mmCIF file of N, CA and C in Angstrom:
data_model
loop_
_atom_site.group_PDB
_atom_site.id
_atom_site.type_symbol
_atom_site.label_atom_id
_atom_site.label_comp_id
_atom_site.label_asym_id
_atom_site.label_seq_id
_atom_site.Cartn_x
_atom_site.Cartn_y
_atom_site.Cartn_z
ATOM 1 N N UNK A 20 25.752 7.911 18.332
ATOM 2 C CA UNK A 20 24.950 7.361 19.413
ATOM 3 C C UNK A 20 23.647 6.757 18.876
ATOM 4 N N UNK A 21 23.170 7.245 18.239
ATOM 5 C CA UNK A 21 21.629 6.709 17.575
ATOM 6 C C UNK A 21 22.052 5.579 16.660
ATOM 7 N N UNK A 22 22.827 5.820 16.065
ATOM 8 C CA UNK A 22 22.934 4.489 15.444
ATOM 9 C C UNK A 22 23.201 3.358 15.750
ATOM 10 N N UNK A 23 24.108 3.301 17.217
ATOM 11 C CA UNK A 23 24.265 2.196 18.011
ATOM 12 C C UNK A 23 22.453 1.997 18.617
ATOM 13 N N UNK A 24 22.066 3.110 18.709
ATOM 14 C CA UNK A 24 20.626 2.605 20.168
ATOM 15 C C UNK A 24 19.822 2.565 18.548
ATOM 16 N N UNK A 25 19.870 2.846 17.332
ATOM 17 C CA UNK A 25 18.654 1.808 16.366
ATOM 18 C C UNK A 25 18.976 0.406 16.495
ATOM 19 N N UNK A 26 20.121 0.058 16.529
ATOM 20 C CA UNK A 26 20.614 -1.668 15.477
ATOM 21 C C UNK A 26 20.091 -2.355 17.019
ATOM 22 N N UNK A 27 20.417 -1.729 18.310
ATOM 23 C CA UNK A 27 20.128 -1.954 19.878
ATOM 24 C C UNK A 27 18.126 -2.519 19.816
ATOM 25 N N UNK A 28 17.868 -0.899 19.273
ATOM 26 C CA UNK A 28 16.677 -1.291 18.837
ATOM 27 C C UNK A 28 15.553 -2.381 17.932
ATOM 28 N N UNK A 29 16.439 -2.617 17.005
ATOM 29 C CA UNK A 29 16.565 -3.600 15.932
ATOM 30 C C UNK A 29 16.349 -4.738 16.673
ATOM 31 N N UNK A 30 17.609 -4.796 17.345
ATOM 32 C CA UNK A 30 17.624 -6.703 17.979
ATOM 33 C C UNK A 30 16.592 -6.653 19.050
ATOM 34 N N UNK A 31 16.348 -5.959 19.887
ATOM 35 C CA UNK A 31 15.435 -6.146 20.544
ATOM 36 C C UNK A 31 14.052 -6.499 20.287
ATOM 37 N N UNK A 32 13.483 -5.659 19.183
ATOM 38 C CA UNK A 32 12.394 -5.803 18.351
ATOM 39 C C UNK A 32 12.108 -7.503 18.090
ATOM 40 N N UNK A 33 13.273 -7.898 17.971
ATOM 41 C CA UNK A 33 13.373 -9.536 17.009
ATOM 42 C C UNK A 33 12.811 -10.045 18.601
ATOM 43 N N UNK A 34 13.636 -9.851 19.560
ATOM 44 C CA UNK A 34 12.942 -10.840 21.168
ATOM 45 C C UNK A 34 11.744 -10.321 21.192
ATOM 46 N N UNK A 35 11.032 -9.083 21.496
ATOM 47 C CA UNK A 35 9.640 -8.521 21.552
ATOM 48 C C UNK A 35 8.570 -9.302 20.660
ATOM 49 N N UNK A 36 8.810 -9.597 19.345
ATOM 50 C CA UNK A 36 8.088 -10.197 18.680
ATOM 51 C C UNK A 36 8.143 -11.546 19.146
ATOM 52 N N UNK A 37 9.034 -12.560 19.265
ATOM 53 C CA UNK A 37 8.961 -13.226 19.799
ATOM 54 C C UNK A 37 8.464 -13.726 20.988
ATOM 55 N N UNK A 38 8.562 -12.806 22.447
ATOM 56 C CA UNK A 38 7.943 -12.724 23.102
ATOM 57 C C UNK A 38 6.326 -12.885 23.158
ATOM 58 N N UNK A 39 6.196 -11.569 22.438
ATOM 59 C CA UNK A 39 4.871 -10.996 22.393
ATOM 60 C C UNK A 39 3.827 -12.602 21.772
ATOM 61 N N UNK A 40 4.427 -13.494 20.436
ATOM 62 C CA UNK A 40 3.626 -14.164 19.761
ATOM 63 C C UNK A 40 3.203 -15.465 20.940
ATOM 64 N N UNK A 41 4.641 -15.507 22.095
ATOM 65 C CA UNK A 41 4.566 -16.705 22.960
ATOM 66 C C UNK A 41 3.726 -16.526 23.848
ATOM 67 N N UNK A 42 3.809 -14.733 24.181
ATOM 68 C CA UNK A 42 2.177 -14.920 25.642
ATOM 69 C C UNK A 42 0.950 -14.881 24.946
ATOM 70 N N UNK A 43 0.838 -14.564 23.810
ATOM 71 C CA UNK A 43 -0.555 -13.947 23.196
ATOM 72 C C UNK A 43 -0.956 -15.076 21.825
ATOM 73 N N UNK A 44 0.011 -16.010 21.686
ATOM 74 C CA UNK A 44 -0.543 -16.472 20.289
ATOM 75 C C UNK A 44 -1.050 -15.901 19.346
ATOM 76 N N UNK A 45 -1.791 -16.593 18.391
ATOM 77 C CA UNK A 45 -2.185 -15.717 17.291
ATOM 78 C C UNK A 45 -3.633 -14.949 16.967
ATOM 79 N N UNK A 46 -3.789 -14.282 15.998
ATOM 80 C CA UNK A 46 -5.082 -13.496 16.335
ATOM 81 C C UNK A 46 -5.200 -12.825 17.334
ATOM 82 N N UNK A 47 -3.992 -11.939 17.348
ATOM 83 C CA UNK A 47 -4.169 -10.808 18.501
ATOM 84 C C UNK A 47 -2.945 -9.911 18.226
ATOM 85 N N UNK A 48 -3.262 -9.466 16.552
ATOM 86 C CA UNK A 48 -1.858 -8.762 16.325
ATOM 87 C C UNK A 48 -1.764 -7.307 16.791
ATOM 88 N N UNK A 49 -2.903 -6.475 17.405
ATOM 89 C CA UNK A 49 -3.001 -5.184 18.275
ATOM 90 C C UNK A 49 -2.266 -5.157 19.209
ATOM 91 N N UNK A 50 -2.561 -5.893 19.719
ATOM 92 C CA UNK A 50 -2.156 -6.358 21.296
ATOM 93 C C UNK A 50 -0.543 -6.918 21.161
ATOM 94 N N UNK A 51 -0.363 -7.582 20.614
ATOM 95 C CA UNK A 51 1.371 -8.271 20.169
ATOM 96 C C UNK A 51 1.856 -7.334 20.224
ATOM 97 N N UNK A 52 1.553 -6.239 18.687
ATOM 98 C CA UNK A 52 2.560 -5.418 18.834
ATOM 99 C C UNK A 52 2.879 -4.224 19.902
ATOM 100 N N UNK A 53 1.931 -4.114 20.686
ATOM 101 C CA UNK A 53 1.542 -2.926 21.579
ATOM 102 C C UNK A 53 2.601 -3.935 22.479
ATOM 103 N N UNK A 54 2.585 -4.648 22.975
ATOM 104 C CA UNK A 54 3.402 -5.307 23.861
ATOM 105 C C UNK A 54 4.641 -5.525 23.413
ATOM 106 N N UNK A 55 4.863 -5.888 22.069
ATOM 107 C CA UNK A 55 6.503 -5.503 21.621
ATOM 108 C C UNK A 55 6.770 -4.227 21.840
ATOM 109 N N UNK A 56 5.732 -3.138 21.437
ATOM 110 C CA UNK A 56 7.042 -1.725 21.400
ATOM 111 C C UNK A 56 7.216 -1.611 22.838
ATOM 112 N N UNK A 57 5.813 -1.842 24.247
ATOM 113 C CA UNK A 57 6.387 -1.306 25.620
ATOM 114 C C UNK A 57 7.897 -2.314 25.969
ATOM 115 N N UNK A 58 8.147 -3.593 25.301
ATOM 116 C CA UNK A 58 8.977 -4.325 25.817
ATOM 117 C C UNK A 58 10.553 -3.738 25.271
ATOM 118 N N UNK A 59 10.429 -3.284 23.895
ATOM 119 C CA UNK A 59 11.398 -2.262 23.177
ATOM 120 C C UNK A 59 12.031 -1.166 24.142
ATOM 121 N N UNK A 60 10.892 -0.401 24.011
ATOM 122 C CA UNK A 60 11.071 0.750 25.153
ATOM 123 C C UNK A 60 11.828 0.333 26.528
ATOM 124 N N UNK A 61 11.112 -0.093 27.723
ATOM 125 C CA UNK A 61 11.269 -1.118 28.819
ATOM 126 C C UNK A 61 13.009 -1.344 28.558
ATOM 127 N N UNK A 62 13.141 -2.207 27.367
ATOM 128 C CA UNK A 62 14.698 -2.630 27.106
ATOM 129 C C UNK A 62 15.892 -1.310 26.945
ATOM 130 N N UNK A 63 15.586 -0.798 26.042
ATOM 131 C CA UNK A 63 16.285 0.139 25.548
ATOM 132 C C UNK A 63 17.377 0.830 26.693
ATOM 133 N N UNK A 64 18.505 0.579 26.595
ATOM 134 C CA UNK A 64 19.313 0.646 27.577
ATOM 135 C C UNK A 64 20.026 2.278 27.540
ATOM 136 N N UNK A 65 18.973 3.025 27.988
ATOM 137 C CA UNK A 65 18.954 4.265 28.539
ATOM 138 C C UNK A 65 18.561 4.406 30.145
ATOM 139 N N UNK A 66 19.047 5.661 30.385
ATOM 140 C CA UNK A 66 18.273 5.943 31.629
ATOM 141 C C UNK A 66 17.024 5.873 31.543
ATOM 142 N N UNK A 67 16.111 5.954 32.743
ATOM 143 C CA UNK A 67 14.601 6.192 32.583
ATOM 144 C C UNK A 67 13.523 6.856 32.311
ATOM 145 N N UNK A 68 14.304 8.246 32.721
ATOM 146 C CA UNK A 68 14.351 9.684 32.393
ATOM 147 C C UNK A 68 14.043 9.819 30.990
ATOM 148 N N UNK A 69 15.124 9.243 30.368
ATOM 149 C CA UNK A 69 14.928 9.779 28.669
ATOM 150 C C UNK A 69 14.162 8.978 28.221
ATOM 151 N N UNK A 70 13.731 7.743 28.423
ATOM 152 C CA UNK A 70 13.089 6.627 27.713
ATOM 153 C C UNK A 70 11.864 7.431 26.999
ATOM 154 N N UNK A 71 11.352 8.136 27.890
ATOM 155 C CA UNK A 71 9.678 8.547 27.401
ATOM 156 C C UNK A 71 10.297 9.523 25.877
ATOM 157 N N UNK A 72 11.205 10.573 26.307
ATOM 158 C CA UNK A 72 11.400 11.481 25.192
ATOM 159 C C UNK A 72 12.425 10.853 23.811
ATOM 160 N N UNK A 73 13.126 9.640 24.272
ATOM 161 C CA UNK A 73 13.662 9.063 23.076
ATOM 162 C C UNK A 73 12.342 7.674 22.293
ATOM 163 N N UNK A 74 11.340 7.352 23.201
ATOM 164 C CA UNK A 74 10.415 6.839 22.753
ATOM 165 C C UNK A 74 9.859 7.257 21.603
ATOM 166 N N UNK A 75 9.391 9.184 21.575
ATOM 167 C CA UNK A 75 8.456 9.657 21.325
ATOM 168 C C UNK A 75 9.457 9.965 20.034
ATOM 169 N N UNK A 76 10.578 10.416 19.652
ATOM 170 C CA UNK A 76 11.363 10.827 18.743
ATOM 171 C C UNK A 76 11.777 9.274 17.999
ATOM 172 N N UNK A 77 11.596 8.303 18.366
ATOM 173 C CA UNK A 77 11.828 7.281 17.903
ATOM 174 C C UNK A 77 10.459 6.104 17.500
ATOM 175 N N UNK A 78 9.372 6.625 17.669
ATOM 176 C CA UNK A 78 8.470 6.228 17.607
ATOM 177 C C UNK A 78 8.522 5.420 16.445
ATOM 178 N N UNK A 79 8.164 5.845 15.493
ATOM 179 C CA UNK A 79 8.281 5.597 13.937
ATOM 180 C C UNK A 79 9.040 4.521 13.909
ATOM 181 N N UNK A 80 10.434 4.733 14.209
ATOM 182 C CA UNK A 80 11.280 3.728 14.001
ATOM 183 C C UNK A 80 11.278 2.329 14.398
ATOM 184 N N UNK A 81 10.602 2.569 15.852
ATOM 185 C CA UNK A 81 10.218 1.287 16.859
ATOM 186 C C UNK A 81 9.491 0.624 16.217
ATOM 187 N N UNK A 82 8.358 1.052 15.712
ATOM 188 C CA UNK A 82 6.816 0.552 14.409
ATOM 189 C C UNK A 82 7.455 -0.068 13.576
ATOM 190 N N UNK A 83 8.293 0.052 12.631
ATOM 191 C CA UNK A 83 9.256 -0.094 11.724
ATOM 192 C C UNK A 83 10.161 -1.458 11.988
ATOM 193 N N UNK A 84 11.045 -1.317 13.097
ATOM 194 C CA UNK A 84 11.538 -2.149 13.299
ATOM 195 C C UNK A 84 10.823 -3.650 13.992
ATOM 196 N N UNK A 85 9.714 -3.404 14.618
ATOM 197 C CA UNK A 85 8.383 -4.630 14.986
ATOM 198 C C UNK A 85 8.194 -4.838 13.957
ATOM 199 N N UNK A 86 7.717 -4.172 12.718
ATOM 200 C CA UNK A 86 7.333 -4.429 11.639
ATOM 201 C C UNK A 86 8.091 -6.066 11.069
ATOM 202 N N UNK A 87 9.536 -4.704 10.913
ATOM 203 C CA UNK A 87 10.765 -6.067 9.888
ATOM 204 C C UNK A 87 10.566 -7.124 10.603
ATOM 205 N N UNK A 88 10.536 -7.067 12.222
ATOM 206 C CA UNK A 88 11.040 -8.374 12.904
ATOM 207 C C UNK A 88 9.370 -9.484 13.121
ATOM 208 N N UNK A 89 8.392 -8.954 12.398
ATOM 209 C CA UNK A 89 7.094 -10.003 12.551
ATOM 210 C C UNK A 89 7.887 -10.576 10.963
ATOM 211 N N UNK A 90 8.017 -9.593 9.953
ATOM 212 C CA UNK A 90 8.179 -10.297 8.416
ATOM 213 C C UNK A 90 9.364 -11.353 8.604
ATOM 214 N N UNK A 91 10.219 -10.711 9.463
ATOM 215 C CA UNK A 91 11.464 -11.651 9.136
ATOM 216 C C UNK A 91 10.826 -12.976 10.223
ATOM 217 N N UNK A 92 10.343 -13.269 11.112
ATOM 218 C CA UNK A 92 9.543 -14.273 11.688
ATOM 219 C C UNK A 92 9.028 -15.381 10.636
ATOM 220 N N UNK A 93 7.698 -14.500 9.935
ATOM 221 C CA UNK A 93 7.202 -15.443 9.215
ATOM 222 C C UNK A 93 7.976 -15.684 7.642
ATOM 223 N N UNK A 94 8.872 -15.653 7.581
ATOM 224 C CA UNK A 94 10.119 -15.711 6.279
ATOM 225 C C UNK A 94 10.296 -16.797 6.951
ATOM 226 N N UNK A 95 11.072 -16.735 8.472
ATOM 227 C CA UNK A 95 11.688 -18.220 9.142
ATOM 228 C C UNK A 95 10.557 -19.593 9.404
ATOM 229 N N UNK A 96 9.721 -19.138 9.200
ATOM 230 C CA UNK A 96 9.118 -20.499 9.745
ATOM 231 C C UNK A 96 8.753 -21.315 8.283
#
């Protein structure tokens, strides 16, 4: 199960960043990413219930995966 809801996590991360760079532009990388992980979360196709407690156990990972998906961004352009 987790390994399907990381790679879940993964791709989502890639739209969040994306997202995040289109409402906020640049010079506002606090704020970007704070708005990628709630949009991560938000997505994450769980009940609602668990979101907060698979958030908090997945935290790290969410950071992680915003991370790859800003590097792999600026690789593409």
């Amino acid at each position: 199960m987790f390994d399907k809801l990381k790679e879940t996590i993964k791709e989502l991360a890639k739209t969040a960043v994306l997202k995040a760079e289109e409402a906020l532009g640049s010079k506002k990388g606090q704020e970007k990413k704070e708005m990628a992980i709630k949009y991560v979360i938000g997505k994450i196709p769980l009940p609602a219930f668990i979101k907060p407690v698979v958030s908090i156990f997945l935290s790290s990972f969410i950071d992680d995966a915003i991370e790859l998906a800003v590097e792999y961004m600026k690789n593409e352009e």
